[in-house]
Each structure stands twice: as C-alpha cells, then as structure tokens.
Amino acid sequence: MGERLVIIGGDAGGMAAATQARRTSQTLEIVAFERGADTSYSACGIPAVLGGEVFPLGALVAKTPDHFRKMNIDIRTRQLVTAVDFEARTVEVEDLVHRRHYKLGYDLLHFGTGATPARPELPGFDLSHVHGVQTLADAAGVLGFLEGRTLGDVVVVGGGYVGLEMAEAMIRRGARVTVVDASPEVMGTLDPDMGRLVARAMRMHGIAVRNDERVIGIDERAVHTDADGPGSAIPAELVILGLGVRPNAELAAAAGAELGVKGSIVVDRRQETSVEGVYAAGDCCQSIHLVSGRPVHVAVGTVANKMARVAGTNLAGGYATFAGVAGTAATRLCSTEIARTGLGEAEADHAAFDYVVGKVESTTKAGYFPGAEEMIVKLLAEKGSGRVLGAQIVGGPGSAKRIDTVVAALSARMDVDDLIGLDLAYAPFFSTVWDPLQIAARKAREAL
Ligand SMILES: Cc1cc2nc3c(=O)[nH]c(=O)nc-3n(C[C@H](O)[C@H](O)[C@H](O)COP(=O)(O)OP(=O)(O)OC[C@H]3O[C@@H](n4cnc5c(N)ncnc54)[C@H](O)[C@@H]3O)c2cc1C
C-alpha cells in the first residue's frame, strides 16, 4: 500500500476528488467518511422531488457507496469526523451506527464537508415543521411531513434560487405559498431591476412575495415578521428555509487551517489549503472570481465538481489548477427562466469597475414563431475597454442556458465587439436573427 488519502464528505466536493485521485493513482489508499447514509447525491434535484416531478427520492443518488467500493475507495457512511490533528496527521471519527470512536492516520487529507443551510438563532427556527433542504435526509423529512396531508399555507424564508425552486415545488403540491425576503427584491444575486421581473413572475404564478420584511420568529401556526399590523403573522403549517448556506469549515478551522470569505476554507489554485498536504473543494471552500479577481464563496454543484477534480489530481501526485468562478447560476420558476454570470452592478461597483449597461427586451424565438416568449437581457461591459463583465437573463423557456455564451465570452476576456461578432446559431424556432445577447451587447456598445 502507498500513501493514505483521507477524505471528509461523501458528496461532490469529496467523492469527485476521490474518483479523480483513483483515476490518477492506483496505489493510493483512499478512505472517505460521510456522516449520512448517501454518497454523491444531487441536492439540486430536491425541489423536483418535493414538487412531485421526480420520483423516488433515491433517484437523486448518482453513485452509491458500492460504486465507490468497486473503484477500491473505502467509503464509510454514517461516520462523522469529529476532529482533525494536522500535527499528528490523524482524524477522529464517531461511528454513528455502533456508537464508538476511533482514530485514523493519514498522509494526505481532503475536506469536502460542504455547507449547511443558514438557520438564524431566532425563536421557533428549531421547530419540527421548519426545514432546510440540503441533504436527502432533509428532503425525506419534508416528504414525511407532506405524506397524507393536503397542504395549506407554506412560507419560504428567503427569495434566492433555492427559495424560488422550493416555492414552485410547493405550488405544484397545491399549497398557498408566501416567500418572505428581507431585501427590497428577491434573487439578491441579480440586480434589483432584474429581481423585480422575477417577483413579477412569482406573483403571476400565484406566489405571494413579501419583500423588505425580516422574519423575527416562528410558532406552530405562523411566521412572524417585523412588518407593522396584523399582516406581520403569515399563516404557515410548513416553513422552508432558503437563506443561503454557511460553509462547514469548523473542523478545518479548529485544526488551524486559514479561513476566508464567509468563513470558508482558503485554498490556492491547486485547491491546497494553508496547510501542506491538506486540500479542500466544494461549498466548504473559497474561490477566486474570474472577472474581479477577488476571493468569493460560491456554493454551487458545478464548481464543487470542478474544484474536486483538480484537488483529486493534485492529491494523487498530478498537476491541475482551478480556473476560478464566474458566479454562473441558472434556475427556473415554472415557465420563467433566470440566469446570471459575472458581475452585477453592485459587484462591479465594489470591484471598482466603471461600466455601461446594455439592456434589451427581446424574444426567445423569432417574434412571429409560435411559442416565442419575452426574454430580457442585461449585460455589463467595462467603460473604455468594452470588456464583457457579466450578464443577467429573465425570460421564457429557452432563455437561461444562453448565459453560457456570456460565460465563454467573459472567460476569454472578450469585449462587446467580439460578442457582437460571434457566429451564433440561428433558426426562427431557436432565436431572433440577432440573438438577444448580441442585441444587449450592441446596446452596451452604443453606451460605450
Ligand atoms: C435545493 C438545492 C438546489 C440546488 N440546485 C443547484 C443547481 O441547480 N445547480 C448547482 O450547480 N448547484 C445547486 N445546488 C448546490 C449544490 O447542491 C451544492 O453546491 C453541492 O451539493 C456542493 O457539494 P459539496 O460536496 O461541496 O457539499 P455537500 O453537498 O453539502 O456535501 C458535503 C457532505 O459532507 C458531509 N460531511 C460534512 N461534515 C462531515 C463530517 N464532519 N464528517 C463526515 N461527513 C461530513 C455531509 O454530510 C455532506 O454529505 C443546490 C443546492 C440545494 C440545497
């Protein structure tokens, strides 16, 4: 046996690293610990299961523990790593099945510990009808609650993409849904003018939206906000949390690893932490923004998998670097699609970019083509250089994945003229002759 690699966390950030390490080295001993029962599951699919679109919950498991065992990866589920010692190179583990503790030595260590839904320390957030939706166990908890019940009032706390997807899921279940968000607009990752379009779509789909209201407590029957008057109590038999996530970095921090943005683990381009031989990937760690060059914490599955692949290669003696994140995300609210990448206005201001905006209302297909729907694109370009800084899209079916063109453009540091000149595909059933992205780029060009 060669060196031993210990991995903490059995989802994307952990197991994609394990898989890549095994591909790179056949001699490395790999032991992976997961506190839950499942490995490599898709949290992204949880809203679809809870909304009844996908069945059963187990369909979200991409790779079972047996899959990894066949790859000669010693995956140990129901094992909670409780402490790490970087000096002694050991991890302490609690076996949650047999209620015993043991230590295991390592040569190389990898954190793929993910993140936990934020749960404010306010009255009632610990009640049994208040659910986060991060793991399959969380999802099973909500399914258990729904079983045999005709849903009445559901409140979703937080209007980010998880909140939105959960609101849609509950609408599909026949519930009356209210989304409460403390900021002036939902979807804080969009600029307020684009967030307003999302709120409009939510209302159109029958979801009540309460902005500028802070939840101050929850009881068995209602969610209480800081709004004035009797409307401050919103009836709720089920409460779902969509308040973002907190990186699970306590173990790494307690052992002495450096933390960065939002308490996430600091890593270099090869995913190595501040401690030699200790790596991290996924929602637990920090990354660098491709456009601003600043450290950010972006908790999405695409990034987790890519980071983990890089970490796995390096852990097994290869060489790989992570390119950074663009802050790309896409989601859906019934028939409305939403996507963003790069910098929004606030982020551009924060990173001291002077910019112009190109915004356009166009359609997803040629205007005359049946099924053409509204598509609104907002594009930011740097003043002077014309460099593409970011874009946001809200529109009908076929809108969201267009963001990938902008991702490629800003990754290649294109300017708006490059984007305008791209030979993008066209047919009336797919787009307008000038794709809405290119029309937005032309508007930005005019502003420049
Ligand atoms: C509802 C929802 C929808 C989403 N939709 C999308 C989407 O559409 N697109 C997208 O890109 N991303 C999406 N995401 C985000 C995506 O799921 C996460 O970014 C991804 O799961 C991160 O993977 P990870 O392995 O870093 O963390 P996690 O998935 O959180 O996994 C970490 C694992 O480590 C285990 N663990 C933690 N600490 C310990 C310990 N001490 N000992 C043992 N085990 C431990 C945990 O049990 C967990 O299984 C969504 C997330 C949610 C919740």
Coordinates of C-alpha atoms and ligand atoms in Angstrom, one line a residue:
M1 CA 0.0 0.0 0.0
G2 CA 1.2 3.5 -0.8
E3 CA 0.2 6.7 1.0
R4 CA -3.2 7.0 2.6
L5 CA -5.6 9.8 1.5
V6 CA -8.5 10.5 3.9
I7 CA -11.5 12.4 2.5
I8 CA -14.2 14.0 4.7
G9 CA -17.5 14.4 2.9
G10 CA -19.3 12.0 0.6
D11 CA -20.9 14.3 -2.0
A12 CA -19.5 16.2 -4.9
G13 CA -16.6 18.0 -3.2
G14 CA -15.4 14.8 -1.6
M15 CA -16.2 12.0 -3.9
A16 CA -15.3 13.7 -7.2
A17 CA -11.9 14.2 -5.6
A18 CA -11.8 10.5 -4.5
T19 CA -12.7 9.4 -8.0
Q20 CA -10.2 11.6 -9.7
A21 CA -7.5 10.6 -7.2
R22 CA -8.2 6.9 -8.0
R23 CA -8.1 7.6 -11.8
T24 CA -4.7 9.3 -11.3
S25 CA -3.2 6.7 -8.9
Q26 CA -3.9 3.0 -8.5
T27 CA -1.6 2.8 -5.4
L28 CA -3.0 5.5 -3.2
E29 CA -5.1 4.1 -0.4
I30 CA -8.3 6.2 -0.3
V31 CA -10.7 6.3 2.8
A32 CA -13.7 8.5 2.6
F33 CA -16.0 9.4 5.6
E34 CA -19.6 10.5 5.2
R35 CA -21.8 11.2 8.2
G36 CA -25.0 10.4 6.3
A37 CA -26.2 7.3 4.5
D38 CA -25.9 8.6 1.0
T39 CA -23.0 9.4 -1.3
S40 CA -22.8 11.5 -4.5
Y41 CA -26.4 12.7 -4.4
S42 CA -27.9 15.6 -6.2
A43 CA -29.3 18.2 -3.8
C44 CA -30.1 20.2 -7.0
G45 CA -32.9 17.7 -7.7
I46 CA -34.5 18.0 -4.2
P47 CA -37.1 20.7 -5.3
A48 CA -38.1 18.5 -8.2
V49 CA -38.7 15.5 -5.9
L50 CA -40.6 17.6 -3.4
G51 CA -42.7 19.1 -6.1
G52 CA -43.6 15.6 -7.4
E53 CA -41.8 15.9 -10.7
V54 CA -39.2 13.3 -9.9
F55 CA -39.8 10.0 -8.0
P56 CA -38.5 8.5 -5.8
L57 CA -36.0 10.4 -3.7
G58 CA -33.4 7.7 -4.3
A59 CA -33.3 8.7 -8.0
L60 CA -31.1 11.6 -6.9
V61 CA -28.3 9.3 -5.8
A62 CA -25.8 9.5 -8.7
K63 CA -23.3 7.0 -7.2
T64 CA -23.9 4.6 -4.4
P65 CA -21.3 3.6 -1.8
D66 CA -20.9 0.2 -3.7
H67 CA -19.9 2.1 -6.8
F68 CA -17.0 3.6 -5.0
R69 CA -16.1 0.3 -3.3
K70 CA -15.8 -1.2 -6.7
M71 CA -13.2 1.5 -7.5
N72 CA -11.2 0.5 -4.5
I73 CA -12.3 3.5 -2.5
D74 CA -13.0 2.7 1.1
I75 CA -16.2 4.8 1.6
R76 CA -17.5 4.6 5.2
T77 CA -21.0 6.0 5.6
R78 CA -22.6 7.0 8.9
Q79 CA -19.2 8.0 10.1
L80 CA -18.8 11.5 11.5
V81 CA -15.3 13.0 11.6
T82 CA -15.3 15.0 14.9
A83 CA -11.7 16.3 14.9
V84 CA -8.6 16.6 12.8
D85 CA -5.0 16.9 14.0
F86 CA -2.7 18.4 11.4
E87 CA 0.4 17.8 13.5
A88 CA -0.2 14.1 14.3
R89 CA -1.9 13.6 10.9
T90 CA -5.0 11.9 12.3
V91 CA -8.7 12.2 12.1
E92 CA -11.1 11.3 14.9
V93 CA -14.2 9.5 13.9
E94 CA -17.5 8.8 15.5
D95 CA -19.2 5.6 14.2
L96 CA -22.8 6.7 14.3
V97 CA -24.0 3.1 13.8
H98 CA -22.1 1.3 16.6
R99 CA -21.6 4.4 18.8
R100 CA -17.9 4.1 19.1
H101 CA -15.0 6.4 18.4
Y102 CA -11.7 5.7 16.7
K103 CA -8.7 7.5 15.1
L104 CA -7.2 7.0 11.7
G105 CA -3.9 8.3 10.4
Y106 CA -3.4 10.0 7.0
D107 CA -0.7 11.1 4.7
L108 CA -3.0 13.4 2.7
L109 CA -6.3 14.9 3.8
H110 CA -9.1 16.4 1.8
F111 CA -12.1 18.4 3.0
G112 CA -15.3 18.1 1.0
T113 CA -17.5 19.0 4.0
G114 CA -20.0 21.2 2.1
A115 CA -22.2 23.7 3.7
T116 CA -25.3 23.9 6.0
P117 CA -28.4 25.9 5.3
A118 CA -28.3 29.1 7.4
R119 CA -30.7 28.8 10.3
P120 CA -30.9 32.1 12.4
E121 CA -30.9 31.8 16.1
L122 CA -34.4 33.3 16.4
P123 CA -37.4 31.9 18.2
G124 CA -39.0 28.9 16.5
F125 CA -36.4 28.2 13.8
D126 CA -35.8 24.9 15.6
L127 CA -39.4 23.7 15.4
S128 CA -40.1 20.4 13.6
H129 CA -42.1 22.0 10.8
V130 CA -39.2 24.3 9.8
H131 CA -37.0 22.5 7.2
G132 CA -33.7 23.2 5.4
V133 CA -33.2 21.4 2.2
Q134 CA -29.5 20.5 1.8
T135 CA -29.3 16.7 2.1
L136 CA -31.5 13.8 1.1
A137 CA -32.3 13.3 4.8
D138 CA -33.6 16.9 4.9
A139 CA -35.7 16.1 1.8
A140 CA -37.0 12.9 3.4
G141 CA -38.0 14.9 6.4
V142 CA -40.2 17.2 4.2
L143 CA -41.6 14.2 2.3
G144 CA -42.5 12.7 5.6
F145 CA -44.3 15.9 6.6
L146 CA -46.2 16.0 3.3
E147 CA -47.4 12.4 3.4
G148 CA -51.1 12.0 3.5
R149 CA -51.6 15.7 4.0
T150 CA -53.4 18.3 1.9
L151 CA -51.1 21.3 2.1
G152 CA -52.5 24.6 3.1
D153 CA -50.1 27.5 3.8
V154 CA -46.4 27.3 3.2
V155 CA -43.9 30.0 3.9
V156 CA -40.5 30.1 2.3
V157 CA -38.0 32.2 4.1
G158 CA -35.5 33.7 1.7
G159 CA -36.0 34.5 -2.0
G160 CA -32.8 33.2 -3.5
Y161 CA -32.8 30.4 -6.1
V162 CA -33.4 27.6 -3.5
G163 CA -36.3 29.6 -2.1
L164 CA -37.7 30.1 -5.6
E165 CA -37.4 26.5 -6.6
M166 CA -39.0 25.4 -3.3
A167 CA -41.8 27.9 -3.8
E168 CA -42.5 26.3 -7.2
A169 CA -42.4 22.8 -5.7
M170 CA -45.0 23.7 -3.0
I171 CA -47.2 25.4 -5.6
R172 CA -47.1 22.1 -7.5
R173 CA -48.2 20.4 -4.3
G174 CA -51.3 22.7 -4.2
A175 CA -50.1 24.9 -1.4
R176 CA -50.7 28.6 -0.9
V177 CA -47.1 29.9 -0.9
T178 CA -45.6 33.1 0.5
V179 CA -41.9 34.0 0.1
V180 CA -40.5 36.4 2.6
D181 CA -37.3 38.2 1.9
A182 CA -35.6 40.9 4.0
S183 CA -34.2 42.7 0.9
P184 CA -36.0 45.1 -1.4
E185 CA -36.1 42.5 -4.2
V186 CA -36.0 38.7 -4.5
M187 CA -33.0 37.0 -6.1
G188 CA -30.2 39.1 -4.4
T189 CA -27.7 37.6 -6.9
L190 CA -29.5 39.7 -9.6
D191 CA -29.6 43.5 -9.9
P192 CA -32.8 44.9 -8.4
D193 CA -34.3 45.7 -11.8
M194 CA -34.0 42.1 -12.8
G195 CA -35.1 40.8 -9.4
R196 CA -38.3 42.8 -9.9
L197 CA -39.0 40.8 -13.0
V198 CA -38.6 37.6 -11.0
A199 CA -41.0 38.9 -8.3
R200 CA -43.5 39.8 -11.1
A201 CA -43.2 36.2 -12.4
M202 CA -43.7 34.8 -9.0
R203 CA -46.9 36.7 -8.5
M204 CA -48.1 35.7 -11.9
H205 CA -47.5 32.0 -10.9
G206 CA -49.6 32.6 -7.7
I207 CA -46.8 33.1 -5.2
A208 CA -47.2 35.9 -2.6
V209 CA -44.0 37.9 -2.3
R210 CA -43.2 39.9 0.8
N211 CA -40.0 42.0 0.4
D212 CA -38.4 44.3 2.9
E213 CA -39.7 42.1 5.7
R214 CA -37.5 40.4 8.2
V215 CA -38.6 37.2 9.9
I216 CA -38.4 37.7 13.7
G217 CA -39.8 34.3 14.8
I218 CA -41.9 31.3 14.0
D219 CA -44.5 29.4 16.0
E220 CA -46.6 26.3 15.3
R221 CA -49.1 28.3 13.2
A222 CA -47.4 31.3 11.7
V223 CA -44.2 33.1 10.6
H224 CA -43.8 36.5 12.3
T225 CA -42.2 39.4 10.5
D226 CA -41.2 42.9 11.5
A227 CA -44.0 44.3 9.3
D228 CA -46.5 46.6 11.1
G229 CA -50.0 45.4 11.9
P230 CA -51.9 42.1 11.8
G231 CA -50.2 41.2 8.4
S232 CA -47.0 40.5 10.3
A233 CA -48.2 37.0 11.1
I234 CA -48.2 34.8 8.0
P235 CA -50.0 31.5 8.4
A236 CA -47.7 28.5 7.9
E237 CA -48.1 24.9 8.6
L238 CA -44.7 24.2 6.8
V239 CA -41.7 26.6 6.7
I240 CA -38.8 26.1 4.3
L241 CA -35.5 27.8 4.7
G242 CA -33.8 29.4 1.7
L243 CA -31.4 31.7 3.5
G244 CA -28.2 30.6 1.8
V245 CA -25.6 28.4 3.3
R246 CA -22.8 28.5 5.8
P247 CA -19.6 26.7 4.9
N248 CA -18.8 23.6 7.1
A249 CA -15.3 24.8 7.9
E250 CA -15.2 24.4 11.7
L251 CA -13.2 21.1 11.6
A252 CA -10.5 22.7 9.4
A253 CA -10.5 25.9 11.3
A254 CA -10.2 24.2 14.7
A255 CA -7.2 22.3 13.4
G256 CA -5.5 25.5 12.2
A257 CA -6.5 26.0 8.5
E258 CA -6.9 29.6 7.3
L259 CA -10.5 30.8 6.7
G260 CA -11.6 33.5 4.2
V261 CA -14.8 34.9 2.8
K262 CA -17.9 33.9 4.9
G263 CA -15.7 31.6 7.0
S264 CA -14.9 29.3 4.0
I265 CA -11.6 27.4 3.8
V266 CA -8.8 29.3 1.9
V267 CA -7.3 27.3 -1.0
D268 CA -4.7 28.1 -3.7
R269 CA -5.1 27.4 -7.4
R270 CA -4.4 23.7 -6.8
Q271 CA -7.1 23.5 -4.1
E272 CA -4.4 23.1 -1.4
T273 CA -5.3 24.8 1.9
S274 CA -2.9 26.9 4.1
V275 CA -1.7 23.5 5.5
E276 CA 0.6 21.4 3.3
G277 CA -0.9 18.2 2.1
V278 CA -4.4 19.2 3.1
Y279 CA -6.8 20.1 0.3
A280 CA -10.4 21.2 0.1
A281 CA -13.2 21.5 -2.6
G282 CA -16.8 22.5 -2.9
D283 CA -19.1 24.5 -0.7
C284 CA -16.7 24.4 2.2
C285 CA -14.1 26.5 0.5
Q286 CA -13.3 29.8 -1.1
S287 CA -12.5 30.5 -4.7
I288 CA -11.4 33.4 -6.9
H289 CA -13.7 35.3 -9.1
L290 CA -12.7 35.2 -12.7
V291 CA -13.7 38.8 -13.5
S292 CA -13.0 40.7 -10.3
G293 CA -10.0 38.6 -9.2
R294 CA -11.3 38.8 -5.7
P295 CA -11.9 35.9 -3.3
V296 CA -15.6 34.7 -3.2
H297 CA -17.7 31.9 -1.7
V298 CA -19.9 30.4 -4.4
A299 CA -21.8 27.3 -3.3
V300 CA -22.9 25.5 -6.5
G301 CA -22.5 21.9 -7.6
T302 CA -20.8 22.7 -10.9
V303 CA -18.0 24.5 -9.1
A304 CA -17.8 21.8 -6.4
N305 CA -17.2 19.1 -9.0
K306 CA -14.6 21.0 -10.9
M307 CA -12.7 22.0 -7.8
A308 CA -12.8 18.4 -6.6
R309 CA -11.4 17.1 -9.9
V310 CA -8.5 19.5 -9.5
A311 CA -7.9 18.5 -5.9
G312 CA -8.1 14.8 -6.7
T313 CA -5.5 15.1 -9.5
N314 CA -3.1 17.0 -7.2
L315 CA -3.7 14.7 -4.2
A316 CA -2.6 11.8 -6.3
G317 CA 0.6 13.4 -7.5
G318 CA -0.6 15.0 -10.7
Y319 CA -0.8 18.7 -11.6
A320 CA -4.0 20.6 -12.1
T321 CA -5.3 24.1 -11.4
F322 CA -8.8 25.5 -10.9
A323 CA -9.7 28.4 -13.3
G324 CA -11.9 30.3 -10.8
V325 CA -15.6 31.0 -10.7
A326 CA -17.7 33.4 -12.8
G327 CA -20.6 33.2 -10.4
T328 CA -22.7 31.5 -13.0
A329 CA -26.1 30.2 -12.0
A330 CA -29.4 29.3 -13.6
T331 CA -32.8 28.5 -12.2
R332 CA -36.5 28.2 -13.1
L333 CA -39.7 29.4 -11.7
C334 CA -42.5 27.5 -13.5
S335 CA -42.2 28.8 -17.1
T336 CA -39.8 31.6 -16.2
E337 CA -36.1 31.0 -16.6
I338 CA -33.4 33.0 -14.7
A339 CA -29.7 33.1 -15.2
R340 CA -26.7 35.2 -14.3
T341 CA -22.9 35.2 -14.7
G342 CA -20.0 37.5 -13.9
L343 CA -20.5 40.8 -12.1
G344 CA -23.8 42.6 -11.4
E345 CA -23.9 46.3 -10.8
A346 CA -23.2 46.2 -7.1
E347 CA -20.3 43.7 -7.6
A348 CA -18.9 45.8 -10.4
D349 CA -19.0 48.9 -8.2
H350 CA -17.4 47.0 -5.3
A351 CA -14.6 45.8 -7.5
A352 CA -14.1 49.4 -8.8
F353 CA -15.1 48.8 -12.4
D354 CA -16.5 51.7 -14.4
Y355 CA -19.2 50.1 -16.6
V356 CA -22.0 50.6 -19.1
V357 CA -25.2 48.6 -19.3
G358 CA -26.9 47.2 -22.4
K359 CA -30.4 46.0 -21.6
V360 CA -32.9 44.6 -24.1
E361 CA -36.4 43.2 -24.2
S362 CA -36.5 40.6 -26.9
T363 CA -38.0 37.2 -27.5
T364 CA -36.8 33.6 -27.1
K365 CA -37.6 32.8 -30.8
A366 CA -38.4 34.9 -33.8
G367 CA -41.3 37.1 -32.8
Y368 CA -43.6 35.6 -35.4
F369 CA -42.9 32.0 -34.3
P370 CA -45.4 30.2 -32.1
G371 CA -44.3 29.9 -28.5
A372 CA -42.0 33.0 -28.7
E373 CA -41.8 34.4 -25.2
E374 CA -40.3 37.5 -23.6
M375 CA -36.6 37.4 -22.8
I376 CA -34.9 40.3 -21.1
V377 CA -31.1 40.5 -21.1
K378 CA -28.9 42.9 -19.1
L379 CA -25.2 43.0 -20.0
L380 CA -22.4 44.9 -18.3
A381 CA -19.3 46.0 -20.1
E382 CA -16.3 47.9 -18.9
K383 CA -16.1 51.5 -19.9
G384 CA -13.1 52.1 -22.1
S385 CA -12.1 48.6 -22.8
G386 CA -15.6 47.3 -23.6
R387 CA -14.7 44.1 -21.8
V388 CA -17.8 41.9 -21.0
L389 CA -18.2 41.9 -17.2
G390 CA -21.4 40.0 -16.7
A391 CA -25.0 39.4 -17.7
Q392 CA -28.4 38.5 -16.3
I393 CA -31.3 37.0 -18.1
V394 CA -35.0 36.6 -17.2
G395 CA -37.3 35.1 -19.8
G396 CA -39.5 32.3 -21.1
P397 CA -38.4 28.7 -21.9
G398 CA -35.1 28.6 -23.8
S399 CA -33.6 31.7 -22.1
A400 CA -31.4 30.5 -19.3
K401 CA -28.8 28.4 -21.0
R402 CA -28.0 31.3 -23.3
I403 CA -25.9 32.6 -20.4
D404 CA -23.3 30.1 -21.3
T405 CA -22.3 32.2 -24.3
V406 CA -21.5 35.1 -21.9
V407 CA -19.6 32.7 -19.6
A408 CA -17.4 31.8 -22.5
A409 CA -17.1 35.5 -23.5
L410 CA -16.0 36.7 -20.1
S411 CA -13.7 33.7 -19.5
A412 CA -12.0 34.6 -22.8
R413 CA -11.9 38.2 -21.8
M414 CA -13.9 39.2 -24.9
D415 CA -15.2 42.7 -25.4
V416 CA -18.6 43.6 -26.6
D417 CA -17.5 43.8 -30.3
D418 CA -16.2 40.2 -30.0
L419 CA -19.6 39.1 -28.6
I420 CA -21.5 41.0 -31.3
G421 CA -19.3 39.3 -34.0
L422 CA -19.8 35.7 -32.7
D423 CA -21.3 33.4 -35.4
L424 CA -24.1 32.2 -33.1
A425 CA -26.6 29.7 -34.4
Y426 CA -30.0 31.0 -35.7
A427 CA -33.2 29.5 -36.8
P428 CA -36.6 31.1 -36.1
F429 CA -37.6 28.4 -33.7
F430 CA -34.5 29.0 -31.6
S431 CA -33.9 32.7 -31.5
T432 CA -34.1 36.1 -33.3
V433 CA -31.6 36.7 -36.1
W434 CA -29.5 38.7 -33.7
D435 CA -29.6 36.7 -30.5
P436 CA -30.9 38.8 -27.6
L437 CA -27.4 38.6 -26.0
Q438 CA -25.9 40.2 -29.1
I439 CA -28.6 42.9 -29.1
A440 CA -27.7 43.6 -25.5
A441 CA -24.1 43.8 -26.5
R442 CA -24.9 46.2 -29.3
K443 CA -26.8 48.4 -26.8
A444 CA -23.7 48.3 -24.5
R445 CA -21.6 49.2 -27.5
E446 CA -23.8 52.3 -28.1
A447 CA -23.4 53.3 -24.5
L448 CA -19.7 52.9 -24.7
Ligands
LIG1 C1 -32.2 22.7 -3.0 C2 -30.9 22.9 -3.7 C3 -30.8 23.1 -5.1 C4 -29.6 23.3 -5.7 N1 -29.5 23.5 -7.0 C5 -28.3 23.6 -7.7 C6 -28.3 23.8 -9.1 O1 -29.3 23.8 -9.8 N2 -27.1 23.9 -9.7 C7 -25.9 23.9 -8.9 O2 -24.8 24.0 -9.5 N3 -25.9 23.7 -7.6 C8 -27.1 23.6 -6.9 N4 -27.2 23.4 -5.6 C9 -25.9 23.4 -4.8 C10 -25.2 22.1 -4.8 O3 -26.1 21.1 -4.4 C11 -24.0 22.2 -3.9 O4 -23.2 23.2 -4.3 C12 -23.2 20.9 -3.8 O5 -24.0 19.9 -3.3 C13 -21.9 21.0 -3.0 O6 -21.3 19.8 -2.9 P1 -20.3 19.6 -1.7 O7 -19.9 18.2 -1.7 O8 -19.4 20.7 -1.6 O9 -21.2 19.8 -0.4 P2 -22.5 18.9 0.2 O10 -23.4 18.5 -0.9 O11 -23.0 19.8 1.3 O12 -21.8 17.6 0.8 C14 -20.9 17.6 1.9 C15 -21.0 16.3 2.5 O13 -20.1 16.2 3.6 C16 -20.7 15.5 4.7 N5 -20.0 16.0 5.9 C17 -19.9 17.3 6.4 N6 -19.1 17.3 7.5 C18 -18.8 16.0 7.8 C19 -18.1 15.4 8.8 N7 -17.5 16.1 9.8 N8 -17.9 14.0 8.8 C20 -18.4 13.3 7.8 N9 -19.1 13.8 6.8 C21 -19.3 15.2 6.8 C22 -22.1 16.0 4.6 O14 -23.0 15.0 5.3 C23 -22.4 16.0 3.2 O15 -22.9 14.8 2.6 C24 -28.4 23.2 -4.9 C25 -28.4 23.0 -3.5 C26 -29.7 22.8 -2.9 C27 -29.7 22.6 -1.5

